[in-house]
GROMACS .gro file of C-alpha atoms in nm:
model
  265
    1UNK     CA    1   0.561   4.772  -0.285
    2UNK     CA    2   0.290   4.678  -0.534
    3UNK     CA    3   0.548   4.492  -0.744
    4UNK     CA    4   0.665   4.294  -0.443
    5UNK     CA    5   0.309   4.207  -0.343
    6UNK     CA    6   0.227   4.104  -0.698
    7UNK     CA    7   0.545   3.898  -0.718
    8UNK     CA    8   0.467   3.722  -0.390
    9UNK     CA    9   0.112   3.650  -0.505
   10UNK     CA   10   0.238   3.519  -0.838
   11UNK     CA   11   0.485   3.290  -0.663
   12UNK     CA   12   0.210   3.159  -0.436
   13UNK     CA   13  -0.019   3.091  -0.732
   14UNK     CA   14   0.267   2.927  -0.920
   15UNK     CA   15   0.346   2.701  -0.623
   16UNK     CA   16  -0.020   2.606  -0.594
   17UNK     CA   17  -0.043   2.535  -0.966
   18UNK     CA   18   0.249   2.294  -0.948
   19UNK     CA   19   0.122   2.114  -0.638
   20UNK     CA   20  -0.039   1.790  -0.750
   21UNK     CA   21  -0.064   1.419  -0.692
   22UNK     CA   22   0.263   1.255  -0.789
   23UNK     CA   23   0.263   0.892  -0.900
   24UNK     CA   24   0.517   0.633  -1.000
   25UNK     CA   25   0.545   0.262  -1.058
   26UNK     CA   26   0.810   0.102  -0.839
   27UNK     CA   27   0.942  -0.250  -0.899
   28UNK     CA   28   1.012  -0.467  -0.596
   29UNK     CA   29   1.068  -0.831  -0.514
   30UNK     CA   30   0.877  -1.061  -0.279
   31UNK     CA   31   1.053  -1.298  -0.042
   32UNK     CA   32   0.992  -1.589  -0.282
   33UNK     CA   33   1.171  -1.402  -0.561
   34UNK     CA   34   0.858  -1.299  -0.748
   35UNK     CA   35   0.892  -0.969  -0.931
   36UNK     CA   36   0.624  -0.724  -0.816
   37UNK     CA   37   0.510  -0.378  -0.923
   38UNK     CA   38   0.390  -0.111  -0.680
   39UNK     CA   39   0.198   0.202  -0.775
   40UNK     CA   40   0.287   0.487  -0.542
   41UNK     CA   41   0.100   0.817  -0.498
   42UNK     CA   42   0.143   1.123  -0.277
   43UNK     CA   43   0.050   1.491  -0.273
   44UNK     CA   44   0.359   1.706  -0.324
   45UNK     CA   45   0.184   2.008  -0.170
   46UNK     CA   46   0.223   1.842   0.170
   47UNK     CA   47   0.557   1.880   0.340
   48UNK     CA   48   0.716   1.615   0.552
   49UNK     CA   49   0.605   1.267   0.639
   50UNK     CA   50   0.246   1.151   0.663
   51UNK     CA   51   0.064   0.825   0.749
   52UNK     CA   52   0.098   0.549   0.491
   53UNK     CA   53  -0.185   0.340   0.347
   54UNK     CA   54  -0.143   0.016   0.152
   55UNK     CA   55  -0.409  -0.053  -0.112
   56UNK     CA   56  -0.479  -0.418  -0.204
   57UNK     CA   57  -0.651  -0.479  -0.537
   58UNK     CA   58  -0.963  -0.676  -0.628
   59UNK     CA   59  -0.936  -1.027  -0.770
   60UNK     CA   60  -0.883  -0.865  -1.111
   61UNK     CA   61  -0.528  -0.771  -1.009
   62UNK     CA   62  -0.336  -0.445  -0.997
   63UNK     CA   63  -0.546  -0.253  -1.248
   64UNK     CA   64  -0.645   0.109  -1.306
   65UNK     CA   65  -0.914   0.096  -1.039
   66UNK     CA   66  -0.670  -0.003  -0.762
   67UNK     CA   67  -0.434   0.270  -0.881
   68UNK     CA   68  -0.714   0.527  -0.876
   69UNK     CA   69  -0.780   0.448  -0.511
   70UNK     CA   70  -0.414   0.508  -0.430
   71UNK     CA   71  -0.445   0.850  -0.594
   72UNK     CA   72  -0.766   0.919  -0.400
   73UNK     CA   73  -0.591   0.840  -0.073
   74UNK     CA   74  -0.298   1.061  -0.171
   75UNK     CA   75  -0.552   1.338  -0.226
   76UNK     CA   76  -0.666   1.292   0.134
   77UNK     CA   77  -0.309   1.351   0.250
   78UNK     CA   78  -0.178   0.997   0.281
   79UNK     CA   79   0.128   0.829   0.139
   80UNK     CA   80  -0.044   0.555  -0.062
   81UNK     CA   81   0.086   0.243  -0.232
   82UNK     CA   82  -0.124   0.003  -0.439
   83UNK     CA   83   0.062  -0.325  -0.402
   84UNK     CA   84   0.083  -0.630  -0.624
   85UNK     CA   85  -0.029  -0.964  -0.482
   86UNK     CA   86  -0.013  -1.160  -0.812
   87UNK     CA   87   0.331  -1.067  -0.944
   88UNK     CA   88   0.455  -0.861  -1.240
   89UNK     CA   89   0.157  -0.627  -1.201
   90UNK     CA   90  -0.064  -0.870  -1.389
   91UNK     CA   91  -0.437  -0.812  -1.411
   92UNK     CA   92  -0.729  -0.938  -1.613
   93UNK     CA   93  -1.094  -0.879  -1.701
   94UNK     CA   94  -1.171  -1.249  -1.738
   95UNK     CA   95  -1.335  -1.412  -1.432
   96UNK     CA   96  -1.168  -1.751  -1.488
   97UNK     CA   97  -0.824  -1.591  -1.497
   98UNK     CA   98  -0.906  -1.379  -1.192
   99UNK     CA   99  -1.014  -1.688  -0.999
  100UNK     CA  100  -0.695  -1.867  -1.100
  101UNK     CA  101  -0.475  -1.574  -0.996
  102UNK     CA  102  -0.657  -1.540  -0.665
  103UNK     CA  103  -0.638  -1.910  -0.578
  104UNK     CA  104  -0.267  -1.914  -0.652
  105UNK     CA  105  -0.206  -1.607  -0.435
  106UNK     CA  106  -0.401  -1.756  -0.143
  107UNK     CA  107  -0.275  -2.116  -0.170
  108UNK     CA  108  -0.005  -2.054   0.090
  109UNK     CA  109  -0.101  -1.823   0.378
  110UNK     CA  110   0.262  -1.761   0.472
  111UNK     CA  111   0.353  -1.669   0.114
  112UNK     CA  112   0.055  -1.432   0.092
  113UNK     CA  113   0.162  -1.265   0.415
  114UNK     CA  114   0.518  -1.232   0.284
  115UNK     CA  115   0.393  -1.067  -0.036
  116UNK     CA  116   0.183  -0.825   0.163
  117UNK     CA  117   0.473  -0.742   0.394
  118UNK     CA  118   0.699  -0.681   0.094
  119UNK     CA  119   0.454  -0.413  -0.014
  120UNK     CA  120   0.443  -0.264   0.336
  121UNK     CA  121   0.822  -0.251   0.342
  122UNK     CA  122   0.823  -0.067   0.009
  123UNK     CA  123   0.577   0.190   0.143
  124UNK     CA  124   0.794   0.240   0.451
  125UNK     CA  125   1.091   0.314   0.227
  126UNK     CA  126   0.923   0.615   0.065
  127UNK     CA  127   1.049   0.940   0.217
  128UNK     CA  128   0.695   1.077   0.249
  129UNK     CA  129   0.583   0.788   0.471
  130UNK     CA  130   0.573   0.799   0.849
  131UNK     CA  131   0.654   0.431   0.904
  132UNK     CA  132   0.507   0.441   1.255
  133UNK     CA  133   0.161   0.518   1.115
  134UNK     CA  134   0.042   0.256   0.871
  135UNK     CA  135  -0.295   0.122   0.759
  136UNK     CA  136  -0.427  -0.094   0.478
  137UNK     CA  137  -0.744  -0.093   0.270
  138UNK     CA  138  -0.856  -0.370   0.038
  139UNK     CA  139  -1.126  -0.441  -0.217
  140UNK     CA  140  -1.290  -0.779  -0.286
  141UNK     CA  141  -0.990  -1.019  -0.275
  142UNK     CA  142  -0.794  -0.731  -0.121
  143UNK     CA  143  -1.054  -0.698   0.153
  144UNK     CA  144  -0.987  -1.057   0.252
  145UNK     CA  145  -0.613  -0.996   0.240
  146UNK     CA  146  -0.619  -0.698   0.477
  147UNK     CA  147  -0.853  -0.881   0.715
  148UNK     CA  148  -0.622  -1.183   0.716
  149UNK     CA  149  -0.325  -0.958   0.787
  150UNK     CA  150  -0.510  -0.811   1.086
  151UNK     CA  151  -0.599  -1.162   1.202
  152UNK     CA  152  -0.232  -1.258   1.191
  153UNK     CA  153  -0.121  -0.957   1.389
  154UNK     CA  154   0.063  -0.768   1.115
  155UNK     CA  155   0.162  -0.436   1.280
  156UNK     CA  156  -0.085  -0.192   1.126
  157UNK     CA  157  -0.288   0.081   1.295
  158UNK     CA  158  -0.604  -0.003   1.102
  159UNK     CA  159  -0.748  -0.204   0.813
  160UNK     CA  160  -1.056  -0.139   0.600
  161UNK     CA  161  -1.227  -0.406   0.391
  162UNK     CA  162  -1.459  -0.299   0.108
  163UNK     CA  163  -1.686  -0.578  -0.024
  164UNK     CA  164  -1.423  -0.825   0.088
  165UNK     CA  165  -1.446  -1.201   0.127
  166UNK     CA  166  -1.492  -1.270   0.499
  167UNK     CA  167  -1.420  -1.643   0.527
  168UNK     CA  168  -1.068  -1.745   0.624
  169UNK     CA  169  -0.840  -2.036   0.705
  170UNK     CA  170  -0.645  -1.822   0.952
  171UNK     CA  171  -0.891  -1.718   1.221
  172UNK     CA  172  -0.782  -1.464   1.479
  173UNK     CA  173  -0.675  -1.586   1.819
  174UNK     CA  174  -0.766  -1.388   2.132
  175UNK     CA  175  -0.543  -1.084   2.146
  176UNK     CA  176  -0.392  -1.137   1.800
  177UNK     CA  177  -0.566  -0.846   1.624
  178UNK     CA  178  -0.360  -0.533   1.686
  179UNK     CA  179  -0.520  -0.316   1.415
  180UNK     CA  180  -0.855  -0.142   1.436
  181UNK     CA  181  -1.089  -0.309   1.185
  182UNK     CA  182  -1.361  -0.161   0.964
  183UNK     CA  183  -1.566  -0.382   0.730
  184UNK     CA  184  -1.785  -0.219   0.464
  185UNK     CA  185  -2.023  -0.485   0.332
  186UNK     CA  186  -2.311  -0.480   0.085
  187UNK     CA  187  -2.633  -0.630   0.216
  188UNK     CA  188  -2.707  -0.776  -0.130
  189UNK     CA  189  -2.361  -0.932  -0.176
  190UNK     CA  190  -2.432  -1.280  -0.310
  191UNK     CA  191  -2.066  -1.381  -0.280
  192UNK     CA  192  -2.062  -1.356   0.099
  193UNK     CA  193  -2.302  -1.567   0.303
  194UNK     CA  194  -2.490  -1.461   0.614
  195UNK     CA  195  -2.298  -1.735   0.794
  196UNK     CA  196  -1.969  -1.573   0.695
  197UNK     CA  197  -2.090  -1.238   0.830
  198UNK     CA  198  -2.195  -1.393   1.159
  199UNK     CA  199  -1.873  -1.593   1.187
  200UNK     CA  200  -1.658  -1.284   1.133
  201UNK     CA  201  -1.841  -1.088   1.400
  202UNK     CA  202  -1.813  -1.374   1.649
  203UNK     CA  203  -1.444  -1.414   1.562
  204UNK     CA  204  -1.367  -1.046   1.613
  205UNK     CA  205  -1.552  -1.034   1.945
  206UNK     CA  206  -1.371  -1.345   2.069
  207UNK     CA  207  -1.037  -1.199   1.959
  208UNK     CA  208  -1.111  -0.878   2.150
  209UNK     CA  209  -1.065  -0.668   1.835
  210UNK     CA  210  -1.163  -0.303   1.791
  211UNK     CA  211  -1.410  -0.392   1.517
  212UNK     CA  212  -1.680  -0.210   1.319
  213UNK     CA  213  -1.914  -0.369   1.063
  214UNK     CA  214  -2.123  -0.156   0.825
  215UNK     CA  215  -2.403  -0.323   0.627
  216UNK     CA  216  -2.483  -0.110   0.323
  217UNK     CA  217  -2.847  -0.151   0.211
  218UNK     CA  218  -2.900  -0.296  -0.135
  219UNK     CA  219  -2.530  -0.295  -0.229
  220UNK     CA  220  -2.387  -0.586  -0.423
  221UNK     CA  221  -2.030  -0.712  -0.442
  222UNK     CA  222  -1.801  -0.459  -0.610
  223UNK     CA  223  -2.015  -0.164  -0.501
  224UNK     CA  224  -1.721   0.080  -0.490
  225UNK     CA  225  -1.600   0.018  -0.846
  226UNK     CA  226  -1.764   0.237  -1.116
  227UNK     CA  227  -1.658  -0.019  -1.376
  228UNK     CA  228  -1.818  -0.316  -1.201
  229UNK     CA  229  -2.138  -0.332  -1.405
  230UNK     CA  230  -1.961  -0.444  -1.724
  231UNK     CA  231  -1.871  -0.773  -1.556
  232UNK     CA  232  -2.238  -0.868  -1.522
  233UNK     CA  233  -2.226  -0.977  -1.887
  234UNK     CA  234  -1.954  -1.223  -1.787
  235UNK     CA  235  -2.174  -1.384  -1.524
  236UNK     CA  236  -2.031  -1.207  -1.220
  237UNK     CA  237  -2.290  -1.076  -0.973
  238UNK     CA  238  -2.133  -0.736  -0.910
  239UNK     CA  239  -2.267  -0.383  -0.945
  240UNK     CA  240  -2.158  -0.029  -0.873
  241UNK     CA  241  -2.364   0.153  -0.611
  242UNK     CA  242  -2.290   0.525  -0.591
  243UNK     CA  243  -2.456   0.578  -0.253
  244UNK     CA  244  -2.274   0.282  -0.097
  245UNK     CA  245  -1.945   0.389  -0.255
  246UNK     CA  246  -1.970   0.741  -0.116
  247UNK     CA  247  -2.092   0.633   0.226
  248UNK     CA  248  -1.821   0.370   0.267
  249UNK     CA  249  -1.551   0.615   0.154
  250UNK     CA  250  -1.673   0.868   0.410
  251UNK     CA  251  -1.675   0.595   0.675
  252UNK     CA  252  -1.316   0.511   0.583
  253UNK     CA  253  -1.207   0.875   0.609
  254UNK     CA  254  -1.352   0.906   0.959
  255UNK     CA  255  -1.203   0.572   1.058
  256UNK     CA  256  -0.853   0.666   0.940
  257UNK     CA  257  -0.877   1.010   1.098
  258UNK     CA  258  -0.969   0.853   1.431
  259UNK     CA  259  -0.707   0.581   1.396
  260UNK     CA  260  -0.416   0.813   1.323
  261UNK     CA  261  -0.539   1.081   1.560
  262UNK     CA  262  -0.491   0.826   1.835
  263UNK     CA  263  -0.135   0.788   1.713
  264UNK     CA  264  -0.062   1.160   1.710
  265UNK     CA  265  -0.140   1.248   1.348
   0.00000   0.00000   0.00000
């Protein structure tokens, strides 16, 4: 009996030891033929399907930070995919290049939407993903992307913008926003004007959106990224803020729990 109990315990410990976050890079192609690279993460200790979350990178591109957030979401029990909005997984640490990449990606709203949807389709294809329960989170440039997708009625349960650009050329029409919306914004963000904040709130109210806006005291642009401070030397007004990072992440967890609970998570 003792041997059997010990064996069962050993098997349980062994199973636990091998349970971990699994990751892989997955190539895919956008509608315009651009070759893209997705970074997929999930927890193999969880059985069956789970809600899926798309992660959209900062203006730097699909870098290690965006990938780390996919792993973090996988650790929370989601099927997470960091998508590529620039093509070929390219990224940079040079502000001029980042601005060039971002402008090119946003030059055509329909093309940007198609690239985003290509990433969503890839996430749906993963066997761990419950394709009926999808959300998206975005950082900086990615925050603008997920907000624009909500504005255009892309079928998502929820979107979360972290220090995202709020201005848009594709404002929401009444009834167009199907996703719940959470915006985590730094009060000291010099890249987003007070007028943009006010315009977004008015837009969301007019559209009849389920919308939450959190103003994080003293936080600058890039407040979630622990590597943000190094870009100050390159003339970019960004800074990591540990308190704002942790608070916004907790807000996101509650938001996603509530969002998917309403959809039978």
